[in-house]
Amino acid sequence: MFEWESLSSNQENKVLYESRMKFLRDQLSNLMGERLAGKEEGIKEGITQLVRKMAEKGIALKEIAKMTELEEEEIMEMIRQG
């Protein structure tokens, strides 16, 4: 309680505290954004590998499209890049 009173009574401390909290919230937001981007990239890479393996096994393009819910053009591009 004493610390809270000290922070709230001193305007400079309050500004420093709020500034630090904003910095920490921004850092957390950046980390969460990077984590989400990494997860999306991993999922895309996994799907790409799956599509390539399916094509190597001779599964028809239309069947791959049905199973992955991707457009045939996307699938062809994934196969070409591999």
C-alpha atoms as a PDB file:
ATOM      1  CA  MET A   1       0.000   0.000   0.000  1.00  0.00           C
ATOM      2  CA  PHE A   2       2.880   2.322   0.829  1.00  0.00           C
ATOM      3  CA  GLU A   3       4.414   1.798  -2.618  1.00  0.00           C
ATOM      4  CA  TRP A   4       1.094   2.478  -4.295  1.00  0.00           C
ATOM      5  CA  GLU A   5       0.661   5.708  -2.342  1.00  0.00           C
ATOM      6  CA  SER A   6       4.215   6.703  -3.266  1.00  0.00           C
ATOM      7  CA  LEU A   7       3.604   6.012  -6.946  1.00  0.00           C
ATOM      8  CA  SER A   8       0.260   7.739  -7.111  1.00  0.00           C
ATOM      9  CA  SER A   9       1.292  10.814  -5.141  1.00  0.00           C
ATOM     10  CA  ASN A  10       4.405  11.526  -7.190  1.00  0.00           C
ATOM     11  CA  GLN A  11       3.526  12.524 -10.763  1.00  0.00           C
ATOM     12  CA  GLU A  12       7.019  11.686 -12.078  1.00  0.00           C
ATOM     13  CA  ASN A  13       6.835   8.164 -10.624  1.00  0.00           C
ATOM     14  CA  LYS A  14       3.385   7.719 -12.068  1.00  0.00           C
ATOM     15  CA  VAL A  15       4.562   8.747 -15.556  1.00  0.00           C
ATOM     16  CA  LEU A  16       7.576   6.421 -15.309  1.00  0.00           C
ATOM     17  CA  TYR A  17       5.368   3.550 -14.142  1.00  0.00           C
ATOM     18  CA  GLU A  18       2.852   4.065 -16.932  1.00  0.00           C
ATOM     19  CA  SER A  19       5.632   4.361 -19.484  1.00  0.00           C
ATOM     20  CA  ARG A  20       7.187   1.096 -18.298  1.00  0.00           C
ATOM     21  CA  MET A  21       3.814  -0.667 -18.376  1.00  0.00           C
ATOM     22  CA  LYS A  22       3.193   0.546 -21.931  1.00  0.00           C
ATOM     23  CA  PHE A  23       6.634  -0.736 -22.955  1.00  0.00           C
ATOM     24  CA  LEU A  24       5.909  -4.155 -21.398  1.00  0.00           C
ATOM     25  CA  ARG A  25       2.484  -4.378 -23.062  1.00  0.00           C
ATOM     26  CA  ASP A  26       4.051  -3.472 -26.418  1.00  0.00           C
ATOM     27  CA  GLN A  27       6.718  -6.151 -25.959  1.00  0.00           C
ATOM     28  CA  LEU A  28       4.077  -8.750 -25.119  1.00  0.00           C
ATOM     29  CA  SER A  29       2.050  -7.752 -28.162  1.00  0.00           C
ATOM     30  CA  ASN A  30       5.125  -8.047 -30.399  1.00  0.00           C
ATOM     31  CA  LEU A  31       5.954 -11.482 -29.005  1.00  0.00           C
ATOM     32  CA  MET A  32       2.415 -12.734 -29.506  1.00  0.00           C
ATOM     33  CA  GLY A  33       2.405 -11.403 -33.079  1.00  0.00           C
ATOM     34  CA  GLU A  34       5.702 -13.117 -33.869  1.00  0.00           C
ATOM     35  CA  ARG A  35       4.484 -16.339 -32.301  1.00  0.00           C
ATOM     36  CA  LEU A  36       1.342 -16.275 -34.422  1.00  0.00           C
ATOM     37  CA  ALA A  37       3.342 -15.532 -37.577  1.00  0.00           C
ATOM     38  CA  GLY A  38       5.694 -18.425 -36.813  1.00  0.00           C
ATOM     39  CA  LYS A  39       2.790 -20.767 -36.220  1.00  0.00           C
ATOM     40  CA  GLU A  40       1.159 -19.783 -39.514  1.00  0.00           C
ATOM     41  CA  GLU A  41       4.452 -20.244 -41.353  1.00  0.00           C
ATOM     42  CA  GLY A  42       4.878 -23.697 -39.811  1.00  0.00           C
ATOM     43  CA  ILE A  43       1.388 -24.761 -40.796  1.00  0.00           C
ATOM     44  CA  LYS A  44       1.948 -23.559 -44.361  1.00  0.00           C
ATOM     45  CA  GLU A  45       5.248 -25.446 -44.591  1.00  0.00           C
ATOM     46  CA  GLY A  46       3.605 -28.598 -43.228  1.00  0.00           C
ATOM     47  CA  ILE A  47       0.792 -28.419 -45.758  1.00  0.00           C
ATOM     48  CA  THR A  48       3.304 -27.834 -48.546  1.00  0.00           C
ATOM     49  CA  GLN A  49       5.289 -30.931 -47.560  1.00  0.00           C
ATOM     50  CA  LEU A  50       2.099 -32.978 -47.320  1.00  0.00           C
ATOM     51  CA  VAL A  51       0.961 -31.853 -50.783  1.00  0.00           C
ATOM     52  CA  ARG A  52       4.344 -32.729 -52.294  1.00  0.00           C
ATOM     53  CA  LYS A  53       4.346 -36.193 -50.714  1.00  0.00           C
ATOM     54  CA  MET A  54       0.808 -36.848 -51.889  1.00  0.00           C
ATOM     55  CA  ALA A  55       1.781 -35.853 -55.424  1.00  0.00           C
ATOM     56  CA  GLU A  56       4.871 -38.089 -55.271  1.00  0.00           C
ATOM     57  CA  LYS A  57       2.614 -41.009 -54.306  1.00  0.00           C
ATOM     58  CA  GLY A  58       0.553 -40.389 -57.434  1.00  0.00           C
ATOM     59  CA  ILE A  59      -2.568 -38.990 -55.811  1.00  0.00           C
ATOM     60  CA  ALA A  60      -4.602 -37.006 -58.343  1.00  0.00           C
ATOM     61  CA  LEU A  61      -4.563 -33.230 -58.159  1.00  0.00           C
ATOM     62  CA  LYS A  62      -8.340 -33.098 -57.680  1.00  0.00           C
ATOM     63  CA  GLU A  63      -8.117 -35.505 -54.734  1.00  0.00           C
ATOM     64  CA  ILE A  64      -5.353 -33.458 -53.108  1.00  0.00           C
ATOM     65  CA  ALA A  65      -7.503 -30.350 -53.574  1.00  0.00           C
ATOM     66  CA  LYS A  66     -10.477 -32.040 -51.895  1.00  0.00           C
ATOM     67  CA  MET A  67      -8.421 -33.283 -48.949  1.00  0.00           C
ATOM     68  CA  THR A  68      -6.524 -30.057 -48.323  1.00  0.00           C
ATOM     69  CA  GLU A  69      -9.291 -27.632 -49.338  1.00  0.00           C
ATOM     70  CA  LEU A  70      -6.778 -25.776 -51.506  1.00  0.00           C
ATOM     71  CA  GLU A  71      -7.218 -24.580 -55.060  1.00  0.00           C
ATOM     72  CA  GLU A  72      -5.559 -26.707 -57.740  1.00  0.00           C
ATOM     73  CA  GLU A  73      -3.448 -23.711 -58.799  1.00  0.00           C
ATOM     74  CA  GLU A  74      -2.048 -23.411 -55.251  1.00  0.00           C
ATOM     75  CA  ILE A  75      -1.244 -27.102 -55.217  1.00  0.00           C
ATOM     76  CA  MET A  76       0.523 -26.937 -58.568  1.00  0.00           C
ATOM     77  CA  GLU A  77       2.593 -23.987 -57.333  1.00  0.00           C
ATOM     78  CA  MET A  78       3.605 -25.918 -54.200  1.00  0.00           C
ATOM     79  CA  ILE A  79       4.660 -28.889 -56.306  1.00  0.00           C
ATOM     80  CA  ARG A  80       6.601 -26.682 -58.734  1.00  0.00           C
ATOM     81  CA  GLN A  81       8.507 -24.991 -55.914  1.00  0.00           C
ATOM     82  CA  GLY A  82       9.576 -28.341 -54.498  1.00  0.00           C
END
